Amino acid sequence: MPDMTPERGAGNLLKNCANAQPGDRLLIAFEPPEYGYFDTTAVNIVTGAARTMGLQVDVVNVGFNPENPHLPPDLLSRFEAADIILFLARLGDQLRFSEMPQGKKIIVSFALNRELFGSGLANGHHEAFLHIKEAVNQRLASTSDVHITCPLGTDMRGRPQMNLTPSGDTSVLRFPMSVFTPVPAHSFSGRVALTFLTGTGSKYYGDYTIEFDHPVFAVVENGRLQHFEGAPADVARAEAQYDRVATLFGIKRDFVHSWHAGIHPGCGYPWDMRDNYERWGGTAFGNPRILHFHTCGAYAPGEISWNVFDPTIVMDGVAYWEDGVFHAARLPSLPAILDQFPCAAVLFDHPDRDIGIRPIPDRPKPELEKMEGV
Protein backbone atom coordinates (compact mmCIF):
# COMPACT_ATOMS: atom_id res chain seq x y z
CA MET A 1 0.00 0.00 0.00
CA PRO A 2 1.55 3.37 -0.98
CA ASP A 3 2.08 6.20 1.47
CA MET A 4 1.76 4.16 4.65
CA THR A 5 3.00 6.26 7.56
CA PRO A 6 2.52 6.25 11.34
CA GLU A 7 0.82 9.62 11.07
CA ARG A 8 -1.71 8.28 8.56
CA GLY A 9 -2.31 5.33 10.84
CA ALA A 10 -3.03 7.66 13.77
CA GLY A 11 -5.26 9.77 11.55
CA ASN A 12 -7.18 6.65 10.55
CA LEU A 13 -7.78 5.90 14.23
CA LEU A 14 -8.96 9.41 15.05
CA LYS A 15 -10.98 10.18 11.90
CA ASN A 16 -12.42 6.83 10.90
CA CYS A 17 -12.67 4.97 14.21
CA ALA A 18 -13.25 7.76 16.76
CA ASN A 19 -14.99 10.10 14.26
CA ALA A 20 -13.19 12.93 16.04
CA GLN A 21 -14.11 16.53 15.25
CA PRO A 22 -12.14 19.73 15.86
CA GLY A 23 -12.58 20.82 19.46
CA ASP A 24 -13.24 17.32 20.79
CA ARG A 25 -11.51 16.47 24.05
CA LEU A 26 -9.29 13.40 23.72
CA LEU A 27 -7.98 11.58 26.78
CA ILE A 28 -5.08 9.21 26.06
CA ALA A 29 -4.68 6.63 28.83
CA PHE A 30 -1.23 5.16 28.30
CA GLU A 31 0.96 2.41 29.67
CA PRO A 32 4.63 3.43 30.04
CA PRO A 33 7.30 1.50 28.12
CA GLU A 34 8.99 -0.04 31.16
CA TYR A 35 6.28 -2.73 31.19
CA GLY A 36 7.56 -3.99 27.82
CA TYR A 37 4.32 -3.73 25.87
CA PHE A 38 3.47 -0.26 24.50
CA ASP A 39 6.13 2.35 23.88
CA THR A 40 6.10 6.14 24.02
CA THR A 41 6.18 6.54 20.24
CA ALA A 42 2.51 5.50 20.09
CA VAL A 43 1.51 8.30 22.46
CA ASN A 44 3.60 10.86 20.60
CA ILE A 45 2.23 9.89 17.19
CA VAL A 46 -1.43 10.02 18.25
CA THR A 47 -0.93 13.23 20.22
CA GLY A 48 0.64 14.92 17.20
CA ALA A 49 -2.11 13.77 14.84
CA ALA A 50 -4.81 14.84 17.30
CA ARG A 51 -3.42 18.34 17.69
CA THR A 52 -3.10 18.69 13.93
CA MET A 53 -6.82 17.90 13.74
CA GLY A 54 -7.64 20.54 16.34
CA LEU A 55 -8.40 18.23 19.22
CA GLN A 56 -7.79 19.07 22.87
CA VAL A 57 -5.47 16.40 24.24
CA ASP A 58 -5.06 15.18 27.81
CA VAL A 59 -2.62 12.37 28.63
CA VAL A 60 -2.63 10.16 31.73
CA ASN A 61 -0.33 7.33 32.79
CA VAL A 62 -2.49 4.39 33.92
CA GLY A 63 0.41 1.97 34.44
CA PHE A 64 -0.23 -1.75 34.36
CA ASN A 65 -1.89 -3.76 37.10
CA PRO A 66 -1.96 -7.46 36.15
CA GLU A 67 -3.71 -8.59 39.34
CA ASN A 68 -6.42 -6.00 39.89
CA PRO A 69 -7.28 -4.00 36.75
CA HIS A 70 -9.87 -1.33 37.49
CA LEU A 71 -10.83 2.26 36.80
CA PRO A 72 -9.86 4.30 39.89
CA PRO A 73 -11.97 7.33 40.91
CA ASP A 74 -9.41 9.88 39.71
CA LEU A 75 -9.35 8.28 36.24
CA LEU A 76 -13.13 8.14 36.13
CA SER A 77 -13.27 11.87 36.84
CA ARG A 78 -10.96 12.52 33.89
CA PHE A 79 -13.21 10.31 31.77
CA GLU A 80 -16.07 12.67 32.55
CA ALA A 81 -14.10 15.61 31.15
CA ALA A 82 -13.36 13.85 27.83
CA ASP A 83 -15.32 13.15 24.67
CA ILE A 84 -13.02 10.37 23.46
CA ILE A 85 -10.97 8.01 25.63
CA LEU A 86 -8.16 6.14 23.89
CA PHE A 87 -6.38 3.33 25.68
CA LEU A 88 -2.77 2.92 24.63
CA ALA A 89 -2.61 0.58 27.58
CA ARG A 90 -3.53 -2.99 28.43
CA LEU A 91 -5.98 -1.67 31.00
CA GLY A 92 -8.44 -1.02 28.18
CA ASP A 93 -7.99 -4.55 26.85
CA GLN A 94 -8.34 -6.04 30.33
CA LEU A 95 -11.62 -4.19 30.84
CA ARG A 96 -12.96 -4.50 27.31
CA PHE A 97 -15.59 -7.06 28.30
CA SER A 98 -16.56 -5.02 31.37
CA GLU A 99 -18.99 -2.18 31.84
CA MET A 100 -17.49 1.12 30.78
CA PRO A 101 -18.79 4.64 31.51
CA GLN A 102 -21.73 5.50 29.27
CA GLY A 103 -21.87 8.29 26.74
CA LYS A 104 -18.17 8.23 25.82
CA LYS A 105 -16.30 6.96 22.81
CA ILE A 106 -13.88 4.46 24.33
CA ILE A 107 -11.25 2.93 22.08
CA VAL A 108 -8.63 0.25 22.69
CA SER A 109 -5.66 0.37 20.32
CA PHE A 110 -3.91 -2.82 19.25
CA ALA A 111 -1.32 -0.73 17.41
CA LEU A 112 1.40 -0.59 20.05
CA ASN A 113 4.23 1.44 18.57
CA ARG A 114 5.48 3.47 15.64
CA GLU A 115 6.09 0.40 13.49
CA LEU A 116 2.55 -0.90 13.83
CA PHE A 117 0.99 2.54 13.38
CA GLY A 118 2.97 2.78 10.14
CA SER A 119 1.98 -0.68 8.89
CA GLY A 120 -0.98 -1.96 6.90
CA LEU A 121 -2.63 -2.86 10.22
CA ALA A 122 -3.26 0.80 11.10
CA ASN A 123 -3.29 2.27 7.58
CA GLY A 124 -6.07 0.09 6.13
CA HIS A 125 -9.24 2.22 6.25
CA HIS A 126 -11.10 1.43 9.46
CA GLU A 127 -14.52 1.59 7.82
CA ALA A 128 -13.51 -1.08 5.32
CA PHE A 129 -12.82 -3.56 8.10
CA LEU A 130 -16.07 -2.72 9.87
CA HIS A 131 -17.85 -3.74 6.66
CA ILE A 132 -15.74 -6.88 6.41
CA LYS A 133 -16.53 -7.83 9.99
CA GLU A 134 -20.25 -7.34 9.38
CA ALA A 135 -20.16 -9.42 6.20
CA VAL A 136 -18.45 -12.30 8.00
CA ASN A 137 -20.87 -12.02 10.92
CA GLN A 138 -23.87 -12.25 8.63
CA ARG A 139 -22.39 -15.19 6.74
CA LEU A 140 -21.78 -17.04 9.99
CA ALA A 141 -25.28 -16.27 11.21
CA SER A 142 -26.80 -17.85 8.09
CA THR A 143 -24.45 -20.85 7.91
CA SER A 144 -25.62 -24.34 8.82
CA ASP A 145 -22.19 -25.97 8.87
CA VAL A 146 -18.70 -24.66 9.66
CA HIS A 147 -15.72 -26.97 9.31
CA ILE A 148 -12.33 -25.86 10.69
CA THR A 149 -9.10 -27.66 9.80
CA CYS A 150 -5.38 -26.87 9.85
CA PRO A 151 -2.12 -28.47 8.63
CA LEU A 152 -1.41 -30.00 12.06
CA GLY A 153 -4.72 -31.88 12.20
CA THR A 154 -7.35 -29.58 13.70
CA ASP A 155 -10.80 -30.88 12.80
CA MET A 156 -13.72 -28.98 14.40
CA ARG A 157 -17.26 -28.74 13.19
CA GLY A 158 -20.49 -27.10 14.23
CA ARG A 159 -23.37 -24.79 13.42
CA PRO A 160 -22.80 -21.21 14.59
CA GLN A 161 -25.39 -19.77 16.93
CA MET A 162 -24.32 -16.16 16.71
CA ASN A 163 -25.16 -13.47 19.22
CA LEU A 164 -25.03 -10.29 17.14
CA THR A 165 -26.58 -8.06 19.80
CA PRO A 166 -24.22 -5.63 21.54
CA SER A 167 -23.85 -8.11 24.40
CA GLY A 168 -22.21 -10.58 22.03
CA ASP A 169 -19.15 -8.41 21.54
CA THR A 170 -16.97 -6.12 23.59
CA SER A 171 -18.22 -2.88 25.16
CA VAL A 172 -15.55 -0.66 23.58
CA LEU A 173 -14.39 0.23 20.08
CA ARG A 174 -11.30 -1.55 18.83
CA PHE A 175 -8.66 -0.17 16.51
CA PRO A 176 -7.84 -1.68 14.16
CA MET A 177 -10.88 -3.89 13.62
CA SER A 178 -9.23 -7.23 13.00
CA VAL A 179 -11.66 -10.02 14.00
CA PHE A 180 -15.32 -10.84 13.60
CA THR A 181 -17.73 -11.30 16.52
CA PRO A 182 -16.68 -14.38 18.52
CA VAL A 183 -18.56 -17.54 17.56
CA PRO A 184 -20.04 -19.34 20.59
CA ALA A 185 -18.35 -22.73 20.88
CA HIS A 186 -21.16 -24.64 22.61
CA SER A 187 -22.32 -26.09 19.27
CA PHE A 188 -18.84 -27.17 18.11
CA SER A 189 -17.10 -30.50 18.56
CA GLY A 190 -13.85 -32.05 17.33
CA ARG A 191 -10.09 -31.77 17.83
CA VAL A 192 -7.86 -28.70 18.03
CA ALA A 193 -4.12 -29.04 17.33
CA LEU A 194 -1.96 -27.00 19.70
CA THR A 195 1.76 -26.30 19.95
CA PHE A 196 1.46 -24.13 23.08
CA LEU A 197 -1.00 -22.72 25.61
CA THR A 198 -0.96 -19.05 26.56
CA GLY A 199 -3.12 -16.54 28.39
CA THR A 200 -5.74 -14.26 26.87
CA GLY A 201 -4.77 -10.87 28.28
CA SER A 202 -7.71 -10.95 30.69
CA LYS A 203 -5.56 -11.84 33.70
CA TYR A 204 -1.85 -12.45 34.11
CA TYR A 205 -0.21 -15.27 36.02
CA GLY A 206 3.09 -17.11 36.39
CA ASP A 207 4.00 -19.58 33.63
CA TYR A 208 1.65 -17.64 31.36
CA THR A 209 2.76 -19.71 28.36
CA ILE A 210 3.76 -23.36 28.09
CA GLU A 211 5.10 -24.89 24.88
CA PHE A 212 4.82 -28.52 23.84
CA ASP A 213 7.52 -30.70 22.31
CA HIS A 214 4.96 -32.21 19.93
CA PRO A 215 1.45 -31.16 18.89
CA VAL A 216 -1.23 -31.78 21.50
CA PHE A 217 -4.87 -32.29 20.55
CA ALA A 218 -7.64 -30.78 22.65
CA VAL A 219 -10.74 -32.96 22.27
CA VAL A 220 -13.94 -30.91 22.48
CA GLU A 221 -17.57 -31.96 22.62
CA ASN A 222 -20.28 -29.30 22.44
CA GLY A 223 -17.99 -26.61 23.76
CA ARG A 224 -16.48 -28.61 26.61
CA LEU A 225 -12.92 -29.81 26.82
CA GLN A 226 -13.00 -33.59 27.27
CA HIS A 227 -9.27 -34.33 27.45
CA PHE A 228 -5.96 -33.85 25.69
CA GLU A 229 -4.25 -36.34 23.41
CA GLY A 230 -0.59 -36.54 22.43
CA ALA A 231 2.78 -37.38 23.92
CA PRO A 232 2.24 -38.28 27.61
CA ALA A 233 4.58 -35.59 28.97
CA ASP A 234 2.93 -32.87 26.89
CA VAL A 235 -0.56 -34.05 27.82
CA ALA A 236 0.37 -34.02 31.50
CA ARG A 237 1.63 -30.43 31.20
CA ALA A 238 -1.56 -29.34 29.46
CA GLU A 239 -3.80 -30.93 32.08
CA ALA A 240 -1.72 -29.41 34.90
CA GLN A 241 -1.93 -25.95 33.34
CA TYR A 242 -5.72 -26.17 33.20
CA ASP A 243 -5.91 -27.45 36.76
CA ARG A 244 -3.68 -24.65 38.01
CA VAL A 245 -5.32 -21.74 36.18
CA ALA A 246 -8.87 -22.89 36.93
CA THR A 247 -8.03 -23.27 40.62
CA LEU A 248 -6.18 -19.95 40.73
CA PHE A 249 -9.20 -17.98 39.54
CA GLY A 250 -12.03 -20.28 40.66
CA ILE A 251 -13.38 -20.69 37.11
CA LYS A 252 -14.88 -23.47 34.98
CA ARG A 253 -11.85 -25.46 33.87
CA ASP A 254 -13.24 -27.20 30.79
CA PHE A 255 -15.41 -24.45 29.32
CA VAL A 256 -14.59 -23.55 25.71
CA HIS A 257 -16.36 -20.24 25.29
CA SER A 258 -15.90 -19.03 21.71
CA TRP A 259 -13.58 -18.63 18.75
CA HIS A 260 -12.70 -16.20 15.99
CA ALA A 261 -10.19 -15.86 13.18
CA GLY A 262 -8.27 -12.85 11.93
CA ILE A 263 -9.74 -10.75 9.11
CA HIS A 264 -6.96 -8.17 8.70
CA PRO A 265 -4.24 -9.12 6.19
CA GLY A 266 -2.17 -6.11 7.25
CA CYS A 267 -1.84 -7.48 10.80
CA GLY A 268 1.79 -8.59 10.80
CA TYR A 269 3.97 -9.30 13.81
CA PRO A 270 7.63 -8.74 12.83
CA TRP A 271 9.12 -9.89 16.14
CA ASP A 272 9.74 -13.32 17.65
CA MET A 273 6.58 -14.39 19.45
CA ARG A 274 8.66 -16.09 22.17
CA ASP A 275 10.28 -12.80 23.18
CA ASN A 276 6.95 -11.65 24.61
CA TYR A 277 3.97 -13.99 24.33
CA GLU A 278 1.77 -11.46 26.13
CA ARG A 279 2.47 -8.81 23.50
CA TRP A 280 2.11 -11.32 20.66
CA GLY A 281 -1.24 -12.51 22.00
CA GLY A 282 -2.57 -8.96 22.16
CA THR A 283 -1.53 -8.04 18.62
CA ALA A 284 -1.12 -10.89 16.16
CA PHE A 285 -4.56 -12.49 16.63
CA GLY A 286 -6.01 -10.31 13.85
CA ASN A 287 -3.93 -11.99 11.15
CA PRO A 288 -5.94 -14.45 9.01
CA ARG A 289 -3.21 -17.05 9.67
CA ILE A 290 -4.46 -17.33 13.27
CA LEU A 291 -7.70 -18.79 14.61
CA HIS A 292 -8.10 -18.14 18.30
CA PHE A 293 -10.21 -19.95 20.94
CA HIS A 294 -11.24 -18.50 24.32
CA THR A 295 -11.12 -21.28 26.93
CA CYS A 296 -10.90 -21.95 30.68
CA GLY A 297 -13.72 -19.86 32.09
CA ALA A 298 -17.38 -19.48 31.16
CA TYR A 299 -16.83 -15.95 29.86
CA ALA A 300 -14.96 -14.12 27.14
CA PRO A 301 -12.07 -14.17 26.70
CA GLY A 302 -11.42 -16.86 29.34
CA GLU A 303 -7.93 -17.33 30.72
CA ILE A 304 -6.23 -19.78 28.32
CA SER A 305 -6.21 -19.31 24.56
CA TRP A 306 -5.76 -21.89 21.82
CA ASN A 307 -4.09 -20.64 18.66
CA VAL A 308 -4.55 -22.56 15.43
CA PHE A 309 -2.17 -21.62 12.63
CA ASP A 310 -3.07 -21.45 8.93
CA PRO A 311 -6.71 -22.48 9.37
CA THR A 312 -9.07 -23.50 6.62
CA ILE A 313 -12.65 -22.45 7.42
CA VAL A 314 -15.36 -23.87 5.21
CA MET A 315 -18.92 -22.55 5.55
CA ASP A 316 -21.61 -24.55 3.81
CA GLY A 317 -19.04 -25.94 1.40
CA VAL A 318 -17.27 -22.65 0.58
CA ALA A 319 -13.71 -22.10 1.87
CA TYR A 320 -13.47 -18.49 3.05
CA TRP A 321 -10.12 -19.15 4.74
CA GLU A 322 -7.67 -21.54 3.05
CA ASP A 323 -4.39 -22.35 4.80
CA GLY A 324 -4.46 -18.99 6.55
CA VAL A 325 -5.47 -16.91 3.52
CA PHE A 326 -8.75 -15.03 3.95
CA HIS A 327 -10.62 -14.85 0.65
CA ALA A 328 -12.84 -11.90 1.53
CA ALA A 329 -14.01 -11.45 -2.05
CA ARG A 330 -15.89 -14.77 -1.80
CA LEU A 331 -18.39 -13.03 0.45
CA PRO A 332 -21.10 -11.61 -1.84
CA SER A 333 -20.97 -8.04 -0.57
CA LEU A 334 -17.20 -7.75 -0.33
CA PRO A 335 -16.06 -7.10 -3.94
CA ALA A 336 -17.94 -3.80 -3.87
CA ILE A 337 -16.43 -2.91 -0.50
CA LEU A 338 -12.91 -3.65 -1.72
CA ASP A 339 -13.60 -1.50 -4.79
CA GLN A 340 -14.71 1.31 -2.48
CA PHE A 341 -11.62 0.98 -0.27
CA PRO A 342 -8.62 0.22 -2.51
CA CYS A 343 -6.25 0.49 0.46
CA ALA A 344 -7.90 -2.61 1.93
CA ALA A 345 -7.91 -4.38 -1.43
CA VAL A 346 -4.14 -3.90 -1.69
CA LEU A 347 -3.68 -5.55 1.69
CA PHE A 348 -5.66 -8.59 0.57
CA ASP A 349 -3.58 -8.76 -2.61
CA HIS A 350 -0.35 -8.57 -0.60
CA PRO A 351 -1.05 -9.98 2.90
CA ASP A 352 1.52 -9.78 5.66
CA ARG A 353 2.30 -13.43 6.46
CA ASP A 354 4.75 -12.78 9.30
CA ILE A 355 3.08 -13.75 12.60
CA GLY A 356 6.20 -14.00 14.73
CA ILE A 357 6.97 -17.71 14.34
CA ARG A 358 10.73 -18.30 14.52
CA PRO A 359 12.84 -21.46 14.94
CA ILE A 360 14.05 -22.22 18.44
CA PRO A 361 17.88 -22.02 18.47
CA ASP A 362 19.48 -25.43 19.18
CA ARG A 363 16.03 -26.99 19.57
CA PRO A 364 14.31 -27.66 16.25
CA LYS A 365 10.53 -27.59 16.34
CA PRO A 366 9.41 -28.65 12.86
CA GLU A 367 5.75 -28.14 13.68
CA LEU A 368 6.33 -24.40 14.08
CA GLU A 369 9.14 -23.98 11.59
CA LYS A 370 7.08 -25.23 8.67
CA MET A 371 4.48 -22.54 9.40
CA GLU A 372 7.00 -19.70 9.48
CA GLY A 373 5.89 -16.64 7.54
CA VAL A 374 7.42 -15.79 4.19
Coordinates of N, CA, C and O in Angstrom, one line a residue, residues 171-230:
S171 N -17.5 -4.1 24.9 CA -18.2 -2.9 25.2 C -17.5 -1.6 24.7 O -17.9 -0.5 25.0
V172 N -16.3 -1.8 24.0 CA -15.5 -0.7 23.6 C -15.3 -0.8 22.1 O -15.4 -1.9 21.5
L173 N -14.8 0.3 21.5 CA -14.4 0.2 20.1 C -13.0 -0.3 20.0 O -12.2 -0.1 21.0
R174 N -12.7 -1.0 19.0 CA -11.3 -1.6 18.8 C -10.7 -1.0 17.6 O -11.3 -0.9 16.5
F175 N -9.4 -0.6 17.7 CA -8.7 -0.2 16.5 C -7.3 -0.9 16.5 O -6.6 -0.9 17.5
P176 N -7.0 -1.5 15.3 CA -7.8 -1.7 14.2 C -8.9 -2.8 14.4 O -8.8 -3.5 15.4
M177 N -9.9 -2.8 13.5 CA -10.9 -3.9 13.6 C -10.3 -5.1 12.9 O -10.1 -5.1 11.7
S178 N -10.0 -6.2 13.6 CA -9.2 -7.2 13.0 C -9.8 -8.6 13.2 O -9.2 -9.6 12.7
V179 N -11.0 -8.7 13.9 CA -11.7 -10.0 14.0 C -13.2 -9.8 13.9 O -13.7 -8.7 14.1
F180 N -13.9 -10.9 13.6 CA -15.3 -10.8 13.6 C -15.8 -11.1 15.0 O -15.0 -11.4 15.9
T181 N -17.1 -11.0 15.2 CA -17.7 -11.3 16.5 C -17.5 -12.7 16.9 O -17.6 -13.7 16.1
P182 N -17.0 -13.0 18.1 CA -16.7 -14.4 18.5 C -17.9 -15.3 18.3 O -19.0 -15.0 18.6
V183 N -17.5 -16.5 17.8 CA -18.6 -17.5 17.6 C -18.7 -18.4 18.8 O -17.7 -19.0 19.3
P184 N -19.9 -18.5 19.4 CA -20.0 -19.3 20.6 C -19.6 -20.8 20.3 O -20.0 -21.3 19.2
A185 N -18.9 -21.4 21.2 CA -18.3 -22.7 20.9 C -19.2 -23.9 21.4 O -18.9 -25.0 21.1
H186 N -20.4 -23.6 22.0 CA -21.2 -24.6 22.6 C -21.8 -25.6 21.6 O -22.2 -26.7 21.9
S187 N -21.8 -25.2 20.3 CA -22.3 -26.1 19.3 C -21.2 -26.7 18.4 O -21.5 -27.2 17.3
F188 N -20.0 -26.6 18.9 CA -18.8 -27.2 18.1 C -18.2 -28.3 18.8 O -18.0 -28.3 20.1
S189 N -17.8 -29.3 18.0 CA -17.1 -30.5 18.6 C -16.0 -30.9 17.6 O -16.0 -30.6 16.4
G190 N -15.0 -31.6 18.2 CA -13.8 -32.0 17.3 C -12.5 -32.0 18.1 O -12.5 -32.1 19.3
R191 N -11.5 -31.8 17.3 CA -10.1 -31.8 17.8 C -9.4 -30.5 17.4 O -9.5 -30.1 16.2
V192 N -8.6 -29.9 18.3 CA -7.9 -28.7 18.0 C -6.4 -29.0 18.3 O -6.0 -29.4 19.4
A193 N -5.6 -28.8 17.2 CA -4.1 -29.0 17.3 C -3.4 -27.8 17.9 O -3.6 -26.7 17.5
L194 N -2.6 -28.1 19.0 CA -2.0 -27.0 19.7 C -0.5 -27.3 19.8 O -0.1 -28.4 20.1
T195 N 0.3 -26.2 19.7 CA 1.8 -26.3 20.0 C 2.2 -25.6 21.2 O 3.3 -25.7 21.7
F196 N 1.2 -24.8 21.8 CA 1.5 -24.1 23.1 C 0.1 -23.7 23.7 O -0.9 -23.7 23.0
L197 N 0.1 -23.4 24.9 CA -1.0 -22.7 25.6 C -0.5 -21.4 26.1 O 0.6 -21.3 26.6
T198 N -1.3 -20.4 26.0 CA -1.0 -19.1 26.6 C -2.2 -18.4 27.1 O -3.3 -18.8 26.8
G199 N -2.0 -17.3 27.8 CA -3.1 -16.5 28.4 C -3.9 -15.7 27.3 O -3.5 -15.7 26.2
T200 N -4.9 -15.0 27.8 CA -5.7 -14.3 26.9 C -5.6 -12.8 27.0 O -6.2 -12.0 26.3
G201 N -4.8 -12.3 28.0 CA -4.8 -10.9 28.3 C -5.8 -10.4 29.2 O -5.9 -9.2 29.6
S202 N -6.7 -11.3 29.7 CA -7.7 -11.0 30.7 C -7.1 -10.8 32.1 O -7.2 -9.8 32.8
K203 N -6.3 -11.9 32.5 CA -5.6 -11.8 33.7 C -4.2 -12.3 33.4 O -3.9 -13.0 32.4
Y204 N -3.2 -12.0 34.3 CA -1.9 -12.5 34.1 C -1.4 -13.3 35.3 O -1.8 -13.1 36.4
Y205 N -0.6 -14.3 35.0 CA -0.2 -15.3 36.0 C 1.1 -15.9 35.7 O 1.6 -15.7 34.5
G206 N 1.8 -16.5 36.6 CA 3.1 -17.1 36.4 C 3.0 -18.3 35.4 O 1.9 -18.9 35.3
D207 N 4.0 -18.5 34.7 CA 4.0 -19.6 33.6 C 2.8 -19.3 32.7 O 2.0 -20.2 32.4
Y208 N 2.7 -18.1 32.2 CA 1.7 -17.6 31.4 C 1.6 -18.4 30.1 O 0.5 -18.6 29.5
T209 N 2.7 -18.9 29.6 CA 2.8 -19.7 28.4 C 3.5 -21.0 28.6 O 4.6 -21.0 29.2
I210 N 3.0 -22.1 28.1 CA 3.8 -23.4 28.1 C 3.8 -23.9 26.7 O 2.8 -23.9 26.0
E211 N 5.0 -24.3 26.2 CA 5.1 -24.9 24.9 C 5.2 -26.4 25.0 O 5.6 -27.0 26.0
F212 N 4.8 -27.1 23.9 CA 4.8 -28.5 23.8 C 5.9 -29.0 22.9 O 6.3 -28.3 22.0
D213 N 6.5 -30.1 23.2 CA 7.5 -30.7 22.3 C 6.9 -31.2 21.0 O 7.6 -31.3 20.0
H214 N 5.7 -31.7 21.1 CA 5.0 -32.2 19.9 C 3.5 -31.7 20.0 O 3.0 -31.3 21.0
P215 N 2.8 -31.7 18.9 CA 1.4 -31.2 18.9 C 0.6 -31.9 19.9 O 0.7 -33.2 20.0
V216 N -0.3 -31.2 20.6 CA -1.2 -31.8 21.5 C -2.6 -31.5 20.9 O -2.9 -30.4 20.4
F217 N -3.5 -32.5 21.0 CA -4.9 -32.3 20.6 C -5.8 -32.1 21.7 O -5.9 -33.0 22.6
A218 N -6.6 -31.0 21.7 CA -7.6 -30.8 22.6 C -8.9 -31.4 22.0 O -9.3 -31.0 21.0
V219 N -9.5 -32.3 22.7 CA -10.7 -33.0 22.3 C -11.9 -32.2 22.9 O -12.0 -32.1 24.1
V220 N -12.8 -31.8 22.0 CA -13.9 -30.9 22.5 C -15.3 -31.5 22.1 O -15.4 -32.0 20.9
E221 N -16.2 -31.5 22.9 CA -17.6 -32.0 22.6 C -18.6 -30.9 23.1 O -18.6 -30.6 24.3
N222 N -19.3 -30.3 22.1 CA -20.3 -29.3 22.4 C -19.7 -28.2 23.4 O -20.3 -27.9 24.4
G223 N -18.6 -27.7 23.0 CA -18.0 -26.6 23.8 C -17.4 -26.9 25.1 O -17.2 -26.0 25.9
R224 N -17.1 -28.2 25.4 CA -16.5 -28.6 26.6 C -15.2 -29.4 26.3 O -15.3 -30.4 25.5
L225 N -14.2 -29.1 26.9 CA -12.9 -29.8 26.8 C -13.1 -31.2 27.5 O -13.4 -31.2 28.7
Q226 N -12.9 -32.2 26.7 CA -13.0 -33.6 27.3 C -11.7 -34.1 27.8 O -11.6 -34.6 28.9
H227 N -10.6 -33.9 27.0 CA -9.3 -34.3 27.4 C -8.3 -33.9 26.4 O -8.7 -33.4 25.3
F228 N -7.0 -34.1 26.7 CA -6.0 -33.8 25.7 C -5.4 -35.2 25.2 O -5.4 -36.2 26.0
E229 N -4.9 -35.2 24.0 CA -4.2 -36.3 23.4 C -2.9 -35.9 22.8 O -2.7 -34.8 22.3
G230 N -1.9 -36.8 23.0 CA -0.6 -36.5 22.4 C 0.5 -37.3 23.2 O 0.2 -38.2 23.9

